[in-house]
Every structure is written in structure tokens, then in C-alpha cells.
mmCIF file of C-alpha atoms in Angstrom:
data_model
loop_
_atom_site.group_PDB
_atom_site.id
_atom_site.type_symbol
_atom_site.label_atom_id
_atom_site.label_comp_id
_atom_site.label_asym_id
_atom_site.label_seq_id
_atom_site.Cartn_x
_atom_site.Cartn_y
_atom_site.Cartn_z
ATOM 1 C CA MET A 1 -128.151 13.852 38.154
ATOM 2 C CA ILE A 2 -128.655 12.205 34.766
ATOM 3 C CA LYS A 3 -127.194 15.269 33.052
ATOM 4 C CA GLN A 4 -124.109 15.135 35.281
ATOM 5 C CA LEU A 5 -123.684 11.412 34.634
ATOM 6 C CA LYS A 6 -123.947 12.008 30.905
ATOM 7 C CA LEU A 7 -121.344 14.790 31.071
ATOM 8 C CA PHE A 8 -119.036 12.584 33.154
ATOM 9 C CA THR A 9 -119.357 9.764 30.600
ATOM 10 C CA LEU A 10 -118.650 12.084 27.674
ATOM 11 C CA ASN A 11 -115.587 13.497 29.421
ATOM 12 C CA LEU A 12 -114.407 9.969 30.202
ATOM 13 C CA VAL A 13 -114.741 8.997 26.537
ATOM 14 C CA ALA A 14 -112.955 12.196 25.499
ATOM 15 C CA GLY A 15 -110.077 11.304 27.825
ATOM 16 C CA ALA A 16 -109.903 7.820 26.315
ATOM 17 C CA ASN A 17 -109.910 9.347 22.824
ATOM 18 C CA LEU A 18 -107.023 11.653 23.744
ATOM 19 C CA ALA A 19 -105.100 8.676 25.169
ATOM 20 C CA VAL A 20 -105.601 6.730 21.928
ATOM 21 C CA ILE A 21 -104.422 9.748 19.920
ATOM 22 C CA ALA A 22 -101.306 10.021 22.109
ATOM 23 C CA LEU A 23 -100.506 6.342 21.477
ATOM 24 C CA MET A 24 -101.278 6.742 17.772
ATOM 25 C CA LEU A 25 -98.786 9.609 17.519
ATOM 26 C CA LEU A 26 -96.192 7.763 19.621
ATOM 27 C CA SER A 27 -96.395 4.720 17.355
ATOM 28 C CA GLY A 28 -96.687 6.795 14.166
ATOM 29 C CA TYR A 29 -93.496 8.742 14.830
ATOM 30 C CA SER A 30 -91.580 5.936 16.558
ATOM 31 C CA ASP A 31 -89.374 5.579 13.460
ATOM 32 C CA HIS A 32 -87.513 8.710 14.562
ATOM 33 C CA VAL A 33 -86.273 6.985 17.715
ATOM 34 C CA PRO A 34 -82.999 5.052 17.255
ATOM 35 C CA PRO A 35 -83.585 1.519 18.587
ATOM 36 C CA PRO A 36 -80.285 1.343 20.503
ATOM 37 C CA THR A 37 -81.507 4.318 22.570
ATOM 38 C CA PHE A 38 -85.092 3.191 23.170
ATOM 39 C CA SER A 39 -85.239 -0.388 21.948
ATOM 40 C CA HIS A 40 -88.591 -1.136 23.564
ATOM 41 C CA LEU A 41 -90.254 1.599 21.505
ATOM 42 C CA SER A 42 -88.838 0.357 18.214
ATOM 43 C CA TRP A 43 -91.682 -2.090 17.551
ATOM 44 C CA LEU A 44 -94.493 0.449 18.041
ATOM 45 C CA GLY A 45 -94.822 1.126 14.304
ATOM 46 C CA LEU A 46 -96.324 -2.352 13.994
ATOM 47 C CA VAL A 47 -99.386 -1.332 16.036
ATOM 48 C CA PHE A 48 -99.947 2.052 14.362
ATOM 49 C CA PRO A 49 -102.903 0.766 12.251
ATOM 50 C CA PHE A 50 -104.549 -0.575 15.414
ATOM 51 C CA PHE A 51 -104.689 2.928 16.898
ATOM 52 C CA LEU A 52 -105.883 4.327 13.565
ATOM 53 C CA LEU A 53 -108.884 1.998 13.769
ATOM 54 C CA LEU A 54 -109.530 2.789 17.427
ATOM 55 C CA ASN A 55 -109.584 6.496 16.627
ATOM 56 C CA LEU A 56 -112.061 5.784 13.838
ATOM 57 C CA LEU A 57 -114.413 4.212 16.384
ATOM 58 C CA PHE A 58 -114.342 7.473 18.299
ATOM 59 C CA VAL A 59 -115.299 9.297 15.094
ATOM 60 C CA PHE A 60 -118.475 7.228 14.904
ATOM 61 C CA PHE A 61 -119.133 7.686 18.613
ATOM 62 C CA TRP A 62 -118.955 11.486 18.465
ATOM 63 C CA ILE A 63 -121.097 11.605 15.326
ATOM 64 C CA MET A 64 -123.792 9.625 17.130
ATOM 65 C CA PHE A 65 -123.668 11.193 20.606
ATOM 66 C CA LYS A 66 -121.853 14.552 20.558
ATOM 67 C CA TRP A 67 -120.875 15.779 17.117
ATOM 68 C CA ARG A 68 -119.311 18.970 18.534
ATOM 69 C CA ARG A 69 -116.483 16.848 19.933
ATOM 70 C CA LEU A 70 -115.752 15.308 16.562
ATOM 71 C CA TRP A 71 -112.789 17.684 16.383
ATOM 72 C CA ILE A 72 -110.890 15.423 18.815
ATOM 73 C CA PRO A 73 -110.356 12.386 16.539
ATOM 74 C CA VAL A 74 -110.150 14.630 13.451
ATOM 75 C CA LEU A 75 -107.317 16.587 15.086
ATOM 76 C CA GLY A 76 -105.635 13.267 15.897
ATOM 77 C CA TYR A 77 -105.714 12.233 12.250
ATOM 78 C CA ALA A 78 -104.387 15.645 11.191
ATOM 79 C CA LEU A 79 -101.432 15.333 13.590
ATOM 80 C CA ALA A 80 -100.755 11.811 12.277
ATOM 81 C CA TYR A 81 -100.985 12.864 8.619
ATOM 82 C CA VAL A 82 -97.356 12.014 7.796
ATOM 83 C CA PRO A 83 -97.316 8.416 9.133
ATOM 84 C CA ILE A 84 -100.806 7.846 7.686
ATOM 85 C CA THR A 85 -99.589 8.724 4.183
ATOM 86 C CA ILE A 86 -96.590 6.418 4.684
ATOM 87 C CA TYR A 87 -98.677 3.509 5.909
ATOM 88 C CA LEU A 88 -101.701 3.997 3.681
ATOM 89 C CA PRO A 89 -100.923 5.917 0.464
ATOM 90 C CA LEU A 90 -103.832 6.528 -1.902
ATOM 91 C CA ASN A 91 -102.250 7.215 -5.279
ATOM 92 C CA SER A 92 -104.119 6.595 -8.521
ATOM 93 C CA PRO A 93 -102.616 4.489 -11.331
ATOM 94 C CA LYS A 94 -101.076 6.447 -14.203
ATOM 95 C CA ASP A 95 -100.250 5.700 -17.803
ATOM 96 C CA LEU A 96 -96.651 4.574 -18.138
ATOM 97 C CA PRO A 97 -94.407 6.858 -20.179
ATOM 98 C CA ASP A 98 -92.024 5.432 -22.735
ATOM 99 C CA GLY A 99 -88.686 4.237 -21.472
ATOM 100 C CA THR A 100 -89.761 3.030 -18.024
ATOM 101 C CA ILE A 101 -87.748 0.353 -16.215
ATOM 102 C CA LYS A 102 -89.717 -2.386 -14.490
ATOM 103 C CA VAL A 103 -88.226 -3.327 -11.110
ATOM 104 C CA LEU A 104 -89.344 -6.331 -9.059
ATOM 105 C CA SER A 105 -88.296 -7.285 -5.521
ATOM 106 C CA TYR A 106 -89.267 -10.679 -4.140
ATOM 107 C CA ASN A 107 -88.334 -12.852 -1.178
ATOM 108 C CA VAL A 108 -88.712 -16.322 -2.708
ATOM 109 C CA ALA A 109 -88.346 -18.241 0.593
ATOM 110 C CA CYS A 110 -85.520 -20.408 -0.789
ATOM 111 C CA TYR A 111 -87.941 -21.676 -3.453
ATOM 112 C CA SER A 112 -89.583 -23.769 -0.757
ATOM 113 C CA GLY A 113 -93.077 -23.279 -2.203
ATOM 114 C CA ASN A 114 -94.522 -21.869 1.057
ATOM 115 C CA GLY A 115 -95.547 -25.381 2.059
ATOM 116 C CA LYS A 116 -97.908 -25.647 -0.926
ATOM 117 C CA TYR A 117 -95.543 -27.219 -3.434
ATOM 118 C CA HIS A 118 -92.610 -29.577 -3.538
ATOM 119 C CA GLU A 119 -89.303 -27.735 -3.813
ATOM 120 C CA ASN A 120 -88.932 -28.376 -7.539
ATOM 121 C CA ASP A 121 -92.464 -27.088 -8.136
ATOM 122 C CA GLY A 122 -91.687 -24.091 -5.928
ATOM 123 C CA PHE A 123 -88.739 -23.085 -8.086
ATOM 124 C CA ASP A 124 -90.678 -23.640 -11.290
ATOM 125 C CA SER A 125 -93.521 -21.481 -9.968
ATOM 126 C CA VAL A 126 -91.152 -18.609 -9.190
ATOM 127 C CA TYR A 127 -89.339 -19.039 -12.494
ATOM 128 C CA ASN A 128 -92.555 -19.074 -14.520
ATOM 129 C CA TYR A 129 -93.867 -16.050 -12.623
ATOM 130 C CA LEU A 130 -90.715 -14.050 -13.373
ATOM 131 C CA ALA A 131 -90.800 -15.147 -17.017
ATOM 132 C CA ARG A 132 -94.340 -13.750 -17.301
ATOM 133 C CA GLN A 133 -93.477 -10.512 -15.505
ATOM 134 C CA LYS A 134 -90.679 -9.579 -17.927
ATOM 135 C CA ALA A 135 -89.160 -7.147 -15.436
ATOM 136 C CA ASP A 136 -85.944 -5.370 -16.367
ATOM 137 C CA ILE A 137 -84.389 -5.722 -12.912
ATOM 138 C CA VAL A 138 -85.316 -8.523 -10.508
ATOM 139 C CA CYS A 139 -83.915 -8.484 -6.972
ATOM 140 C CA LEU A 140 -84.508 -11.696 -5.039
ATOM 141 C CA GLN A 141 -83.989 -12.475 -1.386
ATOM 142 C CA GLU A 142 -83.373 -16.024 -0.158
ATOM 143 C CA ASP A 143 -82.169 -16.685 -3.699
ATOM 144 C CA ASN A 144 -79.779 -19.281 -2.334
ATOM 145 C CA ASP A 145 -78.812 -22.728 -3.174
ATOM 146 C CA THR A 146 -78.366 -26.048 -2.864
ATOM 147 C CA TRP A 147 -80.069 -24.758 -6.039
ATOM 148 C CA ARG A 148 -76.985 -23.052 -7.549
ATOM 149 C CA ARG A 149 -76.120 -26.030 -9.746
ATOM 150 C CA PHE A 150 -79.011 -25.222 -12.065
ATOM 151 C CA VAL A 151 -80.641 -21.954 -10.908
ATOM 152 C CA MET A 152 -78.217 -19.821 -12.886
ATOM 153 C CA HIS A 153 -78.604 -22.054 -15.909
ATOM 154 C CA ARG A 154 -82.385 -21.725 -15.774
ATOM 155 C CA TYR A 155 -82.392 -17.969 -15.200
ATOM 156 C CA SER A 156 -79.980 -17.418 -18.068
ATOM 157 C CA LYS A 157 -82.802 -18.453 -20.406
ATOM 158 C CA ILE A 158 -84.821 -15.349 -19.491
ATOM 159 C CA TYR A 159 -82.113 -12.964 -18.220
ATOM 160 C CA PRO A 160 -78.709 -12.428 -19.822
ATOM 161 C CA TYR A 161 -77.100 -11.179 -16.597
ATOM 162 C CA ASN A 162 -77.417 -13.061 -13.311
ATOM 163 C CA ASP A 163 -75.651 -13.099 -9.968
ATOM 164 C CA THR A 164 -76.289 -14.550 -6.518
ATOM 165 C CA THR A 165 -74.339 -13.687 -3.385
ATOM 166 C CA VAL A 166 -74.618 -16.301 -0.647
ATOM 167 C CA PHE A 167 -74.160 -15.452 3.039
ATOM 168 C CA CYS A 168 -72.829 -18.378 5.040
ATOM 169 C CA LYS A 169 -72.131 -18.312 8.755
ATOM 170 C CA GLN A 170 -71.971 -21.449 10.891
ATOM 171 C CA GLN A 171 -75.220 -23.313 10.162
ATOM 172 C CA SER A 172 -76.979 -20.326 8.572
ATOM 173 C CA PHE A 173 -77.396 -20.133 4.819
ATOM 174 C CA ASN A 174 -78.968 -17.279 2.907
ATOM 175 C CA GLY A 175 -78.387 -15.120 -0.144
ATOM 176 C CA VAL A 176 -79.606 -12.343 -2.408
ATOM 177 C CA GLY A 177 -79.572 -12.347 -6.183
ATOM 178 C CA ILE A 178 -80.099 -10.106 -9.158
ATOM 179 C CA HIS A 179 -81.423 -11.126 -12.576
ATOM 180 C CA THR A 180 -81.484 -8.370 -15.144
ATOM 181 C CA ARG A 181 -81.467 -7.317 -18.770
ATOM 182 C CA PHE A 182 -78.685 -4.825 -18.045
ATOM 183 C CA PRO A 183 -74.957 -5.672 -17.876
ATOM 184 C CA ILE A 184 -73.570 -6.081 -14.357
ATOM 185 C CA LEU A 185 -70.374 -4.003 -14.249
ATOM 186 C CA ARG A 186 -69.380 -5.074 -10.730
ATOM 187 C CA LYS A 187 -70.764 -5.766 -7.278
ATOM 188 C CA GLU A 188 -69.775 -4.981 -3.693
ATOM 189 C CA ARG A 189 -70.862 -6.516 -0.420
ATOM 190 C CA ILE A 190 -72.034 -3.936 2.124
ATOM 191 C CA TRP A 191 -70.473 -5.242 5.290
ATOM 192 C CA TYR A 192 -72.291 -5.271 8.602
ATOM 193 C CA GLU A 193 -72.787 -7.725 11.439
ATOM 194 C CA SER A 194 -75.447 -10.361 10.848
ATOM 195 C CA LYS A 195 -76.077 -14.006 11.553
ATOM 196 C CA SER A 196 -77.225 -14.879 8.042
ATOM 197 C CA ASN A 197 -78.406 -11.760 6.242
ATOM 198 C CA GLY A 198 -76.756 -9.166 4.064
ATOM 199 C CA SER A 199 -76.846 -6.414 1.462
ATOM 200 C CA VAL A 200 -75.166 -6.310 -1.933
ATOM 201 C CA ALA A 201 -74.614 -3.333 -4.248
ATOM 202 C CA TYR A 202 -74.742 -3.990 -7.983
ATOM 203 C CA PHE A 203 -73.515 -1.507 -10.579
ATOM 204 C CA LEU A 204 -75.542 -1.891 -13.771
ATOM 205 C CA LYS A 205 -75.006 -0.327 -17.182
ATOM 206 C CA VAL A 206 -78.377 1.167 -18.153
ATOM 207 C CA GLY A 207 -78.024 2.962 -21.465
ATOM 208 C CA ARG A 208 -75.263 5.506 -20.950
ATOM 209 C CA ASP A 209 -75.721 5.563 -17.181
ATOM 210 C CA THR A 210 -74.298 3.494 -14.369
ATOM 211 C CA VAL A 211 -77.128 2.674 -11.955
ATOM 212 C CA LEU A 212 -76.493 1.488 -8.417
ATOM 213 C CA VAL A 213 -78.935 -1.232 -7.309
ATOM 214 C CA VAL A 214 -78.771 -2.226 -3.636
ATOM 215 C CA ASN A 215 -80.475 -5.496 -2.741
ATOM 216 C CA ASN A 216 -81.106 -5.995 0.980
ATOM 217 C CA HIS A 217 -82.224 -8.747 3.267
ATOM 218 C CA LEU A 218 -82.031 -7.258 6.758
ATOM 219 C CA GLU A 219 -82.007 -9.212 10.003
ATOM 220 C CA PHE A 220 -84.840 -11.604 10.773
ATOM 221 C CA SER A 221 -86.924 -10.940 13.856
ATOM 222 C CA HIS A 222 -86.028 -14.495 14.978
ATOM 223 C CA ILE A 223 -89.659 -15.250 15.798
ATOM 224 C CA ASN A 224 -90.090 -19.006 15.548
ATOM 225 C CA GLN A 225 -93.175 -21.064 14.783
ATOM 226 C CA ASP A 226 -94.075 -21.403 18.472
ATOM 227 C CA ASP A 227 -93.957 -17.604 18.842
ATOM 228 C CA ARG A 228 -96.219 -17.187 15.821
ATOM 229 C CA GLU A 229 -98.684 -19.757 17.089
ATOM 230 C CA ASN A 230 -98.782 -18.154 20.541
ATOM 231 C CA TYR A 231 -99.325 -14.745 18.951
ATOM 232 C CA ARG A 232 -102.215 -16.099 16.915
ATOM 233 C CA ARG A 233 -103.760 -17.610 20.056
ATOM 234 C CA MET A 234 -103.396 -14.281 21.869
ATOM 235 C CA ILE A 235 -105.140 -12.208 19.204
ATOM 236 C CA HIS A 236 -107.966 -14.768 19.107
ATOM 237 C CA GLY A 237 -108.343 -14.708 22.907
ATOM 238 C CA LYS A 238 -107.367 -18.369 23.309
ATOM 239 C CA MET A 239 -104.676 -17.789 25.938
ATOM 240 C CA GLY A 240 -104.885 -17.116 29.670
ATOM 241 C CA ARG A 241 -104.136 -13.599 30.891
ATOM 242 C CA ASP A 242 -100.937 -14.440 32.761
ATOM 243 C CA THR A 243 -99.620 -16.586 29.923
ATOM 244 C CA ALA A 244 -100.504 -13.885 27.393
ATOM 245 C CA ARG A 245 -98.640 -11.289 29.450
ATOM 246 C CA THR A 246 -95.536 -13.486 29.608
ATOM 247 C CA GLU A 247 -95.654 -14.294 25.899
ATOM 248 C CA SER A 248 -96.162 -10.607 25.038
ATOM 249 C CA VAL A 249 -93.047 -9.628 26.992
ATOM 250 C CA LEU A 250 -90.986 -12.344 25.280
ATOM 251 C CA LEU A 251 -92.272 -11.292 21.848
ATOM 252 C CA ILE A 252 -91.494 -7.619 22.488
ATOM 253 C CA GLU A 253 -88.001 -8.555 23.686
ATOM 254 C CA LYS A 254 -87.318 -10.438 20.440
ATOM 255 C CA LEU A 255 -88.726 -7.635 18.280
ATOM 256 C CA ALA A 256 -86.701 -5.021 20.163
ATOM 257 C CA LYS A 257 -83.446 -6.992 19.923
ATOM 258 C CA ALA A 258 -83.870 -7.532 16.180
ATOM 259 C CA SER A 259 -84.717 -3.835 15.677
ATOM 260 C CA VAL A 260 -81.431 -2.824 17.284
ATOM 261 C CA ILE A 261 -79.510 -5.135 14.920
ATOM 262 C CA ARG A 262 -81.424 -3.867 11.864
ATOM 263 C CA SER A 263 -80.818 -0.247 12.863
ATOM 264 C CA ARG A 264 -77.039 -0.770 12.611
ATOM 265 C CA GLN A 265 -77.448 -2.596 9.301
ATOM 266 C CA ALA A 266 -79.645 0.212 7.954
ATOM 267 C CA GLU A 267 -77.065 2.795 8.982
ATOM 268 C CA ALA A 268 -74.364 0.870 7.103
ATOM 269 C CA VAL A 269 -76.530 0.738 3.972
ATOM 270 C CA HIS A 270 -77.333 4.449 4.318
ATOM 271 C CA ARG A 271 -73.634 5.346 4.563
ATOM 272 C CA TYR A 272 -72.911 3.327 1.439
ATOM 273 C CA ILE A 273 -75.701 5.035 -0.497
ATOM 274 C CA GLU A 274 -74.497 8.465 0.647
ATOM 275 C CA ALA A 275 -71.002 7.656 -0.611
ATOM 276 C CA HIS A 276 -72.491 6.938 -4.069
ATOM 277 C CA ARG A 277 -75.081 9.712 -4.122
ATOM 278 C CA HIS A 278 -73.812 10.938 -7.519
ATOM 279 C CA LEU A 279 -75.220 7.793 -9.163
ATOM 280 C CA PRO A 280 -78.850 6.952 -9.917
ATOM 281 C CA VAL A 281 -79.845 4.632 -7.058
ATOM 282 C CA ILE A 282 -82.445 1.884 -6.683
ATOM 283 C CA VAL A 283 -82.756 0.220 -3.275
ATOM 284 C CA CYS A 284 -84.971 -2.766 -2.644
ATOM 285 C CA GLY A 285 -85.391 -5.876 -0.595
ATOM 286 C CA ASP A 286 -86.877 -7.541 2.438
ATOM 287 C CA PHE A 287 -86.245 -5.147 5.323
ATOM 288 C CA ASN A 288 -88.088 -7.298 7.873
ATOM 289 C CA ASP A 289 -89.510 -3.991 9.091
ATOM 290 C CA CYS A 290 -92.745 -2.141 8.425
ATOM 291 C CA PRO A 291 -92.976 1.318 6.777
ATOM 292 C CA ILE A 292 -92.932 3.003 10.178
ATOM 293 C CA SER A 293 -89.582 1.797 11.466
ATOM 294 C CA TYR A 294 -86.144 3.248 12.023
ATOM 295 C CA SER A 295 -84.485 1.006 9.435
ATOM 296 C CA HIS A 296 -87.029 1.958 6.749
ATOM 297 C CA ARG A 297 -86.636 5.664 7.494
ATOM 298 C CA LYS A 298 -82.820 5.508 7.718
ATOM 299 C CA ILE A 299 -82.278 3.681 4.435
ATOM 300 C CA GLY A 300 -84.871 5.921 2.801
ATOM 301 C CA GLU A 301 -83.229 9.217 3.830
ATOM 302 C CA GLY A 302 -82.869 11.290 0.672
ATOM 303 C CA LEU A 303 -84.695 8.626 -1.377
ATOM 304 C CA THR A 304 -88.287 8.109 -2.505
ATOM 305 C CA ASP A 305 -90.315 5.205 -1.184
ATOM 306 C CA CYS A 306 -91.881 4.023 -4.423
ATOM 307 C CA PHE A 307 -94.964 2.529 -2.797
ATOM 308 C CA VAL A 308 -95.636 5.700 -0.799
ATOM 309 C CA ALA A 309 -95.173 7.842 -3.927
ATOM 310 C CA ALA A 310 -96.948 5.607 -6.456
ATOM 311 C CA GLY A 311 -98.776 2.845 -4.586
ATOM 312 C CA ARG A 312 -102.237 2.453 -3.120
ATOM 313 C CA GLY A 313 -103.548 0.851 0.060
ATOM 314 C CA LEU A 314 -101.762 -1.118 2.771
ATOM 315 C CA GLY A 315 -99.651 -3.144 0.326
ATOM 316 C CA LEU A 316 -99.218 -6.074 2.696
ATOM 317 C CA SER A 317 -96.243 -8.046 1.408
ATOM 318 C CA TYR A 318 -95.882 -10.564 4.254
ATOM 319 C CA PHE A 319 -98.685 -12.845 5.387
ATOM 320 C CA GLN A 320 -98.119 -15.602 7.915
ATOM 321 C CA LYS A 321 -100.117 -16.693 10.988
ATOM 322 C CA GLY A 322 -101.545 -13.344 12.035
ATOM 323 C CA PHE A 323 -98.550 -11.283 10.879
ATOM 324 C CA PHE A 324 -99.643 -9.045 8.004
ATOM 325 C CA PHE A 325 -97.246 -6.209 7.161
ATOM 326 C CA ARG A 326 -95.501 -4.395 4.339
ATOM 327 C CA ILE A 327 -91.894 -5.310 5.015
ATOM 328 C CA ASP A 328 -90.653 -5.461 1.405
ATOM 329 C CA HIS A 329 -89.745 -2.098 -0.110
ATOM 330 C CA ILE A 330 -88.395 -0.342 -3.193
ATOM 331 C CA PHE A 331 -86.724 3.090 -3.031
ATOM 332 C CA CYS A 332 -85.220 5.262 -5.739
ATOM 333 C CA SER A 333 -83.148 8.434 -5.900
ATOM 334 C CA ASP A 334 -84.497 11.591 -7.496
ATOM 335 C CA HIS A 335 -82.928 10.495 -10.766
ATOM 336 C CA PHE A 336 -86.122 8.431 -11.194
ATOM 337 C CA GLN A 337 -89.856 9.007 -11.079
ATOM 338 C CA PRO A 338 -91.810 5.969 -9.797
ATOM 339 C CA PHE A 339 -95.072 4.813 -11.385
ATOM 340 C CA ASN A 340 -97.744 2.326 -10.343
ATOM 341 C CA CYS A 341 -95.993 0.539 -7.504
ATOM 342 C CA ILE A 342 -97.934 -2.562 -6.448
ATOM 343 C CA VAL A 343 -97.693 -5.549 -4.148
ATOM 344 C CA ASP A 344 -98.656 -8.458 -6.376
ATOM 345 C CA ASN A 345 -100.801 -10.786 -4.258
ATOM 346 C CA LYS A 346 -101.738 -13.054 -7.160
ATOM 347 C CA THR A 347 -98.842 -15.447 -6.550
ATOM 348 C CA ASP A 348 -98.631 -17.626 -3.433
ATOM 349 C CA VAL A 349 -95.422 -19.561 -3.874
ATOM 350 C CA SER A 350 -93.650 -17.738 -1.022
ATOM 351 C CA ASP A 351 -94.616 -16.315 2.363
ATOM 352 C CA HIS A 352 -93.998 -12.905 0.751
ATOM 353 C CA TYR A 353 -95.653 -11.146 -2.147
ATOM 354 C CA PRO A 354 -93.480 -9.454 -4.805
ATOM 355 C CA VAL A 355 -93.235 -5.672 -4.945
ATOM 356 C CA VAL A 356 -93.310 -4.281 -8.497
ATOM 357 C CA CYS A 357 -92.662 -0.732 -9.668
ATOM 358 C CA TRP A 358 -91.946 1.115 -12.905
ATOM 359 C CA LEU A 359 -89.229 3.795 -12.885
ATOM 360 C CA LYS A 360 -88.672 6.537 -15.433
ATOM 361 C CA MET A 361 -85.266 8.179 -15.560
ATOM 362 C CA SER A 362 -85.821 11.879 -14.958
ATOM 363 C CA ASP A 363 -83.841 14.944 -15.983
ATOM 364 C CA LYS A 364 -82.826 15.714 -12.400
ATOM 365 C CA PRO A 365 -79.122 15.611 -11.624
#
């Protein structure tokens, strides 16, 4: 009887392990599902690390109680190898070759100081940080103004070429900017539907080459402060079951709706990049989507995710009230080789951390 009960328990745990693996694979490969087709699956990439950790618990369980079934979670990890390497790359730092270009992408939260500084101090903190970084190309999101009257004047002291494109619609106000050591030949707005976000293509003269730099700020998830606070209460178990269920449905609805909008924006950006595939391309910005998402995969088609290729760890670039994700990204075409991509968490002036990468122009066509 005891032997049968033990076998039943082990089989029950094995079934639970297989269920977790199925959910891990569903979330890990959810970026291949276009959100307009299955919008309620589009947010699953956000919970992929949760299932990774659950599967790890099963690893410990089988080691302790039935090591011969260890193959179950190990097989799960093997099947999820691709999304694991996207979400958690483990590259080692390398010496930088001569002639690398330092690229920095940063959502500066309208220089608001992330609630820790007055606005003037917030701008000065960003400005001083960028002055210390000495990047060759800086792409900023929420680089908008009320500040325009002196932002360009200030930035011109550290960068000879500066431009900000502001997106205005009704009461919404947003913008993306570029500050660089390379001449800006021209720029083009990549048109798509959005309430207050956008993408801009800049053509820079880098040596003898024309390099296309696309700076993106894709659609917000439109999750307000109340949503964030309710989410934090849910994950800390401070909300009743019925209320938590209702709030979860509302949160998923908002995430799904925003994913559908971002998918169309990502497709527009992808089409633009494809039309300029003959040029060396750098794509960066705040995608408002994690590495396992349709918009990340679509924009990155035919490009290299610099953090995946040359970064290490989770690289969490957004950190607010229980939301911790890598939603800021840098891509490059095969004209470049990326080195030492990092998320710089040593500055706290925004609700985002900057993403920094070094690119070396390669001999590939």
C-alpha cells in the first residue's frame, strides 16, 4: 500500500512537471504567434522566467526523491533552449577592438528624475551621465520638451549633431531624439498608428558609410498606477481571490490590446528596415515588450539582438512596482559585430536603465 501511494505521488508530480514544461514552452515560443490572431497569448512571454524557476524546483525534487526521472525537467530545458538563450544569455566580456562605435539607448522619462529629483536636477543628471559615457550615438526616448528651449543648447556642448522628433496628438506629448558625433544626413518618420509614440529613422555619415539608425518608442501598455499597485498587492498575496481574478483579467486585457497595437507598429518598422537592407543598420529603443514577444522578434528579423549576442544575465532595463523586464533593446545588421552589451543599472534618474553596446563594423556586405 505504501509503495503504491509512493508511486502514485511520483506519477502525480511527474504529471505536474510535464504541465509546467508545456506552459514553459508555450510562453517561450509565444513570440511566434501574431497578437491580432491570438491576442490573449501575446503576454505569455512575460511569465516565461516563472516557469523556468518552477521547472528548476522539479530538478531538485527528482534529485532528492527519484533521480531517474531527472530527465523530465532536463528535457524541458533542452526543448526551451532557444527562448532561454534569448532571455538569459551568458556571454563573457571581450576586449574591444579598435574602431568600435559606442551606442547607448535610454528612456529618460521626460527628464522627470523618476520622482527622486526636481525636474531641473533630473535633466542635469541625465546630461552629466551622458557626458561621462562619451557614447558615439545616443538614442533617447521621451526626449521631449517643454525642455526644447535649452535641451538642444545643452546637448550641443557634448554632441555636435542633435535632433529631437516630437509626437503630439491631442493631449499626448512624447518624442525621441538622437545625439551623436556623426553628421545627420537626413531623417524620416516611420508612420504607423499610435496615440503618442513613434519611430524615427536617422541617416548618419560614419566614415565613408551611411548608417541607418532607427530609434523606437513603441506603444505603452497603458497600465496606470492603480493597475501597478493592484499587481503588486496580488503578487504579495494582499488581495482577495475574487478581486485578484477580476484584476488579473483586466490586466491581461490591457496587455493583450497593447500587444496588438505594437505588433502593427513592429511590422511597419520591419518593412522600413527591409527596404533599406543594403545599408548598415542599428535599431534601438524602448519597445515596451520583453525579449520574448512578437514585436521584438518581428523588428529583429534578419538582425542581431546585441544583448543576446554580447550581453550577460537578465539585463532588466525597467523596474517599477513589481514590473522587472528587459524592454529596451539594441539590434544591428550583420554589417556590425556587437561587443559587451550591458544594461547600466548604476544610474537611477529614470524608471529605465540605459542599454549600452559597442559595435565594430565588419567586412560583411
